[in-house]
mmCIF file of C-alpha atoms in Angstrom:
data_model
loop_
_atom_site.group_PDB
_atom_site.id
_atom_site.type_symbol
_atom_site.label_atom_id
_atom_site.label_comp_id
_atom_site.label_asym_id
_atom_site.label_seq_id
_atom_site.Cartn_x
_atom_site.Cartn_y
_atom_site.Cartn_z
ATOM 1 C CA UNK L 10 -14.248 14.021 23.625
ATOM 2 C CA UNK L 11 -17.440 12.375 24.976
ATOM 3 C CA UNK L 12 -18.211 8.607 26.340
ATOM 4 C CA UNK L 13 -19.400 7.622 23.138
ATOM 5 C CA UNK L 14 -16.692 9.416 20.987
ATOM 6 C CA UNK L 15 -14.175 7.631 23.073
ATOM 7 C CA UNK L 16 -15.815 4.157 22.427
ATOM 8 C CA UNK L 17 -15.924 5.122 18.800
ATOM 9 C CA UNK L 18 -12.194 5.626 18.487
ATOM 10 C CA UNK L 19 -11.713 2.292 20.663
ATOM 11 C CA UNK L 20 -13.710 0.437 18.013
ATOM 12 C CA UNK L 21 -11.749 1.354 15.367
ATOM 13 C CA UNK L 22 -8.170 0.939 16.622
ATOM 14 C CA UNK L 23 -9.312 -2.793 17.129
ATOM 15 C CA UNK L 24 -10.241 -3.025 13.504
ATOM 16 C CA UNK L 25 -8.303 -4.865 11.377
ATOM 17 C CA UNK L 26 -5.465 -2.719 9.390
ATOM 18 C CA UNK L 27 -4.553 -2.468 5.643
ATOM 19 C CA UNK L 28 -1.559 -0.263 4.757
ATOM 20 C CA UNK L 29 -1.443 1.519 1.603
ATOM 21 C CA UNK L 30 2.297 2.251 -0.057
ATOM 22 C CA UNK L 31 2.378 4.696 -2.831
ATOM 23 C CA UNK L 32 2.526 8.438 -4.521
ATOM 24 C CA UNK L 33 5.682 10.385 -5.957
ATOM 25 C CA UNK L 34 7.753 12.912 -4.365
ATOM 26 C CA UNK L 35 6.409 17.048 -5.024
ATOM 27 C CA UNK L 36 2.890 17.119 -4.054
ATOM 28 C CA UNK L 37 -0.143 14.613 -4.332
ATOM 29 C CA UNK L 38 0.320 12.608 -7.304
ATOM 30 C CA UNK L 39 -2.159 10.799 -9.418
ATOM 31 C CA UNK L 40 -0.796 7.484 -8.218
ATOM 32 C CA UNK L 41 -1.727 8.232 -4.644
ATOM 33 C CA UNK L 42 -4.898 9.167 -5.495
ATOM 34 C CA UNK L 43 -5.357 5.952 -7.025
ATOM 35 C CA UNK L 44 -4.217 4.361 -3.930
ATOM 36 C CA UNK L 45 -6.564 6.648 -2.102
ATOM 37 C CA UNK L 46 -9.806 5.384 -3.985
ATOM 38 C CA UNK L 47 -8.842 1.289 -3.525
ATOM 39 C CA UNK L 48 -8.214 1.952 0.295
ATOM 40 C CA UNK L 49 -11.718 3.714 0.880
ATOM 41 C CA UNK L 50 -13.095 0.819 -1.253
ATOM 42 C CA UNK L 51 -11.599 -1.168 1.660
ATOM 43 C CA UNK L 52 -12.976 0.971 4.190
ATOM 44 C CA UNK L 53 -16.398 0.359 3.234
ATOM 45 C CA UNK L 54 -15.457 -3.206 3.765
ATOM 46 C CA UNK L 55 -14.952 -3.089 7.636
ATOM 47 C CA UNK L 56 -10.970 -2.052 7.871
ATOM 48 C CA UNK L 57 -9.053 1.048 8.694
ATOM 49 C CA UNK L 58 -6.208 2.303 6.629
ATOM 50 C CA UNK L 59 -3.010 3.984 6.548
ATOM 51 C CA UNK L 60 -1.524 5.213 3.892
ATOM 52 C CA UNK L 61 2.187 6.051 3.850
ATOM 53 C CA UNK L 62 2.304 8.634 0.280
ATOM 54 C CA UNK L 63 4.822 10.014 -1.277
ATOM 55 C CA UNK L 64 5.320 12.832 1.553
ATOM 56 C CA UNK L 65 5.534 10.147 4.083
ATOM 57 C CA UNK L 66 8.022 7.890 1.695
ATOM 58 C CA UNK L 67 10.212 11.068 0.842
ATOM 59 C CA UNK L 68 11.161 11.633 5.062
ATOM 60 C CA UNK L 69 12.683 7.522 4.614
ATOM 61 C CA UNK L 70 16.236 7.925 4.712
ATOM 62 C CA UNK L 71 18.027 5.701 1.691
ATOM 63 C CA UNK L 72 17.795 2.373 3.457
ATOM 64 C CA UNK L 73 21.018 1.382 4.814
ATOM 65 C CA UNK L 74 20.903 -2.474 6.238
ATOM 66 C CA UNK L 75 23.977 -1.700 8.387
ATOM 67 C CA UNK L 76 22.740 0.844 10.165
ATOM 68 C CA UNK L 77 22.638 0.386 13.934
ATOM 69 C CA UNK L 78 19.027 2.956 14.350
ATOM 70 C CA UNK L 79 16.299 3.725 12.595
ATOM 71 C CA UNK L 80 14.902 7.012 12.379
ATOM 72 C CA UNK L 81 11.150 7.653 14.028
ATOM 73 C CA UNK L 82 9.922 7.573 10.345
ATOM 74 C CA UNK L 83 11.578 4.124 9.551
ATOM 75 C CA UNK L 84 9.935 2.767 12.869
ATOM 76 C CA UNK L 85 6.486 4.002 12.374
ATOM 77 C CA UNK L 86 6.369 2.289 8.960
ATOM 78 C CA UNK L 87 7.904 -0.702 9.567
ATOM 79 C CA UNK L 88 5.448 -1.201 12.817
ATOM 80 C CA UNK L 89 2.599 -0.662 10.830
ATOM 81 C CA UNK L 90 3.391 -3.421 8.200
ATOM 82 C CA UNK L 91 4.155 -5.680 10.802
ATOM 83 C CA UNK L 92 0.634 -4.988 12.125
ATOM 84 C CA UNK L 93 -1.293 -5.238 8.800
ATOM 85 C CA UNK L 94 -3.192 -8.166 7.743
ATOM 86 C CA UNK L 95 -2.982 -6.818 4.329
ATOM 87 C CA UNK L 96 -1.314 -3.998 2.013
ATOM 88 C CA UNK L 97 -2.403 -2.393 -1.428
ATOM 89 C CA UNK L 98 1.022 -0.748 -3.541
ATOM 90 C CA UNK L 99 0.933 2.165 -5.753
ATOM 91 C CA UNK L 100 3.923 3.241 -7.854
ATOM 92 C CA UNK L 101 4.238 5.154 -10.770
ATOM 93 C CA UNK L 102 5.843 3.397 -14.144
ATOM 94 C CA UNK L 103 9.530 5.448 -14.172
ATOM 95 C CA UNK L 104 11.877 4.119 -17.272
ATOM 96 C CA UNK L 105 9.702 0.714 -17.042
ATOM 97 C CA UNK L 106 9.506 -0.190 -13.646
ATOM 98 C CA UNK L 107 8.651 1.209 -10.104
ATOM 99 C CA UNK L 108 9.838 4.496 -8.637
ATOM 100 C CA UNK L 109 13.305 4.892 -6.327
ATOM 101 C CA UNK L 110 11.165 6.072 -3.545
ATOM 102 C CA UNK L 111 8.411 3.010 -3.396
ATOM 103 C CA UNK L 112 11.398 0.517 -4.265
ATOM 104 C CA UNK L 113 13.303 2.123 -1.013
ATOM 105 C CA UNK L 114 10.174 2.050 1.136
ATOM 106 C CA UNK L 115 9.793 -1.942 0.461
ATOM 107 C CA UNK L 116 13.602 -2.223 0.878
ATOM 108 C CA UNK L 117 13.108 -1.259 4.389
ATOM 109 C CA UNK L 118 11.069 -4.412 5.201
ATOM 110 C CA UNK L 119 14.170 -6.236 5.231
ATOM 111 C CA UNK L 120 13.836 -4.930 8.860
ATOM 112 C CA UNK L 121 11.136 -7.515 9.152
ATOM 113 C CA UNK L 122 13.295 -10.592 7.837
ATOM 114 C CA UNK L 123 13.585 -12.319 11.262
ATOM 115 C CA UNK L 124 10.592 -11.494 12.689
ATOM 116 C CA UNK L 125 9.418 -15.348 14.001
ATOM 117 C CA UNK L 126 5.555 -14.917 13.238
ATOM 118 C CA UNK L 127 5.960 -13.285 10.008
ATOM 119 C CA UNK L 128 8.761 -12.092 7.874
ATOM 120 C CA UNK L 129 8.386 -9.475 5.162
ATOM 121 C CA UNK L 130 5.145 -9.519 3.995
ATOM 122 C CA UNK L 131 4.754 -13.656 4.066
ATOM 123 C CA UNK L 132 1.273 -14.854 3.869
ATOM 124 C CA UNK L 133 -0.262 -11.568 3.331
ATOM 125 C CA UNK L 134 -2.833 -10.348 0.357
ATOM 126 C CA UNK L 135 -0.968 -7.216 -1.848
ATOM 127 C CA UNK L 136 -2.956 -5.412 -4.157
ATOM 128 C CA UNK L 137 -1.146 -3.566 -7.137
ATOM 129 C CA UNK L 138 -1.594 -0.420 -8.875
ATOM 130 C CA UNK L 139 0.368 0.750 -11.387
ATOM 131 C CA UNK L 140 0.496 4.522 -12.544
ATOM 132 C CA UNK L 141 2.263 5.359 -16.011
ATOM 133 C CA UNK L 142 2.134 7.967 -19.134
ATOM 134 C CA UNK L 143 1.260 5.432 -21.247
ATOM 135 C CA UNK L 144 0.270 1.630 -21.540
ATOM 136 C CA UNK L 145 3.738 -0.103 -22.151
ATOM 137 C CA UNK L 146 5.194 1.262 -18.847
ATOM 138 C CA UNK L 147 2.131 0.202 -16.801
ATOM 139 C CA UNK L 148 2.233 -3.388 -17.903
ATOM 140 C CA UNK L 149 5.912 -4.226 -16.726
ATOM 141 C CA UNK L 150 5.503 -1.664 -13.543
ATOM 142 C CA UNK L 151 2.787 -4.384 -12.263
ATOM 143 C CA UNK L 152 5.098 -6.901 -13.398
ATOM 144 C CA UNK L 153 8.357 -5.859 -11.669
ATOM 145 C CA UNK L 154 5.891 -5.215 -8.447
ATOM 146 C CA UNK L 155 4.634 -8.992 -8.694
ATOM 147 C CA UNK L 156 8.115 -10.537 -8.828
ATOM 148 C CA UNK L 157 8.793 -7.925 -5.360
ATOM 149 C CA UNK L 158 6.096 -9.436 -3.788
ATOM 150 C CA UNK L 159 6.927 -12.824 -4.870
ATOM 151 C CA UNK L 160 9.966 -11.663 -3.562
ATOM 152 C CA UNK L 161 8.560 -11.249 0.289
ATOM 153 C CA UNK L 162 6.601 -13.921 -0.094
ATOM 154 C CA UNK L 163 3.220 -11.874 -0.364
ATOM 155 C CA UNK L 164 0.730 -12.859 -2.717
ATOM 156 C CA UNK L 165 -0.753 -10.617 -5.096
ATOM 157 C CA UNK L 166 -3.995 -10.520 -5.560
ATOM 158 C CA UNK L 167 -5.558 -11.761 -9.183
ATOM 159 C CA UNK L 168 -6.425 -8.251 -10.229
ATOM 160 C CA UNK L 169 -4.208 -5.521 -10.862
ATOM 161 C CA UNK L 170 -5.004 -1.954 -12.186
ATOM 162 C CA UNK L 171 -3.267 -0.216 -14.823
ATOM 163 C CA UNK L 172 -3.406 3.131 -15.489
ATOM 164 C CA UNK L 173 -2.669 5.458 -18.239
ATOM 165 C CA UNK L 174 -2.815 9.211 -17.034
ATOM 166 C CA UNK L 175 -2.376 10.220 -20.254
ATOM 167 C CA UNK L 176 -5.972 9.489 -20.730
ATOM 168 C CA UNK L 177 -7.158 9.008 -16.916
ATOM 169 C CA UNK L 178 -7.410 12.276 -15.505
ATOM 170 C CA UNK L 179 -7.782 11.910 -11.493
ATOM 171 C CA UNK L 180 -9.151 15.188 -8.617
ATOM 172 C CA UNK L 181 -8.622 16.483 -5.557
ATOM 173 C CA UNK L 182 -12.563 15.111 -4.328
ATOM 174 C CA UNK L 183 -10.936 11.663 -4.851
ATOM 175 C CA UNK L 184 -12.567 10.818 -8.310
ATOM 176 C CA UNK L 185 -11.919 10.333 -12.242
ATOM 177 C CA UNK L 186 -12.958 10.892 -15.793
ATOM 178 C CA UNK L 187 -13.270 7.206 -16.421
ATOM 179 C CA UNK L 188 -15.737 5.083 -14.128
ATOM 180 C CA UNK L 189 -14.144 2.267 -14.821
ATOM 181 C CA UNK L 190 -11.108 3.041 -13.398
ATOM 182 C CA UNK L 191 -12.773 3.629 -10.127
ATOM 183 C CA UNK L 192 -13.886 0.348 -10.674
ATOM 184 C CA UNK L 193 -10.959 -1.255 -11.227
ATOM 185 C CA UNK L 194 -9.305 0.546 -7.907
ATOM 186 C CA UNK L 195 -12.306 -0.460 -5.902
ATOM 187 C CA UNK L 196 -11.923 -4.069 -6.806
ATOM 188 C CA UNK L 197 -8.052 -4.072 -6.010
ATOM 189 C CA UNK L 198 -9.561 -2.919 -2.666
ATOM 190 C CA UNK L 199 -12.212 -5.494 -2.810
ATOM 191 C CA UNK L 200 -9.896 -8.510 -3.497
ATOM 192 C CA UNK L 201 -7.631 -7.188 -0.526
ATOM 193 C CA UNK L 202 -10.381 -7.124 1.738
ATOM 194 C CA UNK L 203 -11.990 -10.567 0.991
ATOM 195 C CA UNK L 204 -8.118 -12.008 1.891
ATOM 196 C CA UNK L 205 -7.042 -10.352 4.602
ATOM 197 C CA UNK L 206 -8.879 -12.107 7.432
ATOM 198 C CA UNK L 207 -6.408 -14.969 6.167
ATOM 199 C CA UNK L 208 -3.378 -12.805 7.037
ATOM 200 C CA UNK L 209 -4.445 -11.586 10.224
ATOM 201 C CA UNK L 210 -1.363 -11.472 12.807
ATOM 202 C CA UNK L 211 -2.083 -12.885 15.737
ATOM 203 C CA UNK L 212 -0.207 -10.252 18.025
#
């Protein structure tokens, strides 16, 4: 790696970070794709990303808040919410609501609840994306993700994009059939963006 390389990757460690939370378990899914599109629309707004998908969710062991250690996995995500000024979540609808594996990934930021400059995701901009087979299961997945984020005192931000697969067909070169979906994922990671520099921590 040369001089300038080396500055390059020192530049962009100090940028600020949004995390991205989302996919299924069994190979890329359309909902992390999805997620994939809003956090390159953030990208292009000045941040880096890091996106824990469903490969990265499916290595979480079920959270246990009596356990004594975490495993290397736990850690690694935990420390990189607590370093985010903001965070964009993708789940798919399952039976009306969010997925076991996205629900267990946000249960582990309980490991965050006494953390003196900020607990669970207080303060901090969350975009939603919701992922379903149909409309009715995308409308109360966003909804059961609000009242979570409500929950850890984030605030959601006012737009949230809801997908039907069964008529938005996503690729591997991280596009879709339907512009305006693209749209709508770029201005989750637009509205993320413009709030974050709010939510900045200050370590």
């Amino acid at each position: 790696m040369t001089f300038e390389q080396d500055e390059t990757v020192a530049a962009s460690d100090t940028l600020p970070l949004v995390v991205g939370i989302g996919g299924t378990i069994g190979g890329v899914s359309s909902t992390e794709r999805a997620l994939r599109i809003a956090l390159d629309a953030v990208e292009k707004q000045g941040y880096r990303t890091q996106m824990f998908g469903g490969a990265d969710m499916a290595r979480l062991p079920l959270y246990d808040p009596k356990a004594t250690t975490r495993t290397p996995d736990e850690l690694a995500f935990v420390a990189a919410v607590r370093e985010a000024s903001a965070v964009i979540i993708a789940s798919p609808g399952y039976h009306g609501s969010i997925s076991g594996v996205v629900k267990n990934a946000l249960d582990l930021l309980e490991e965050t609840a006494r953390d003196p400059e900020r607990p669970y995701l207080a303060d901090m901009p969350v975009g939603l994306i919701a992922t379903a087979y149909g409309w009715q299961a995308t409308g109360s997945t966003i909804a059961a993700l609000r009242s979570i984020v409500h929950a850890l005192r984030g605030w959601p931000t006012p737009f949230a994009a809801a997908i039907n697969t069964q008529i938005t067909k996503f690729d591997a070169e991280g596009g879709a059939n339907d512009p305006a979906v693209i749209e709508q994922l770029r201005l989750v990671g637009h509205q993320v963006a413009r709030f974050a520099p709010l939510a900045e921590p200050s370590n």
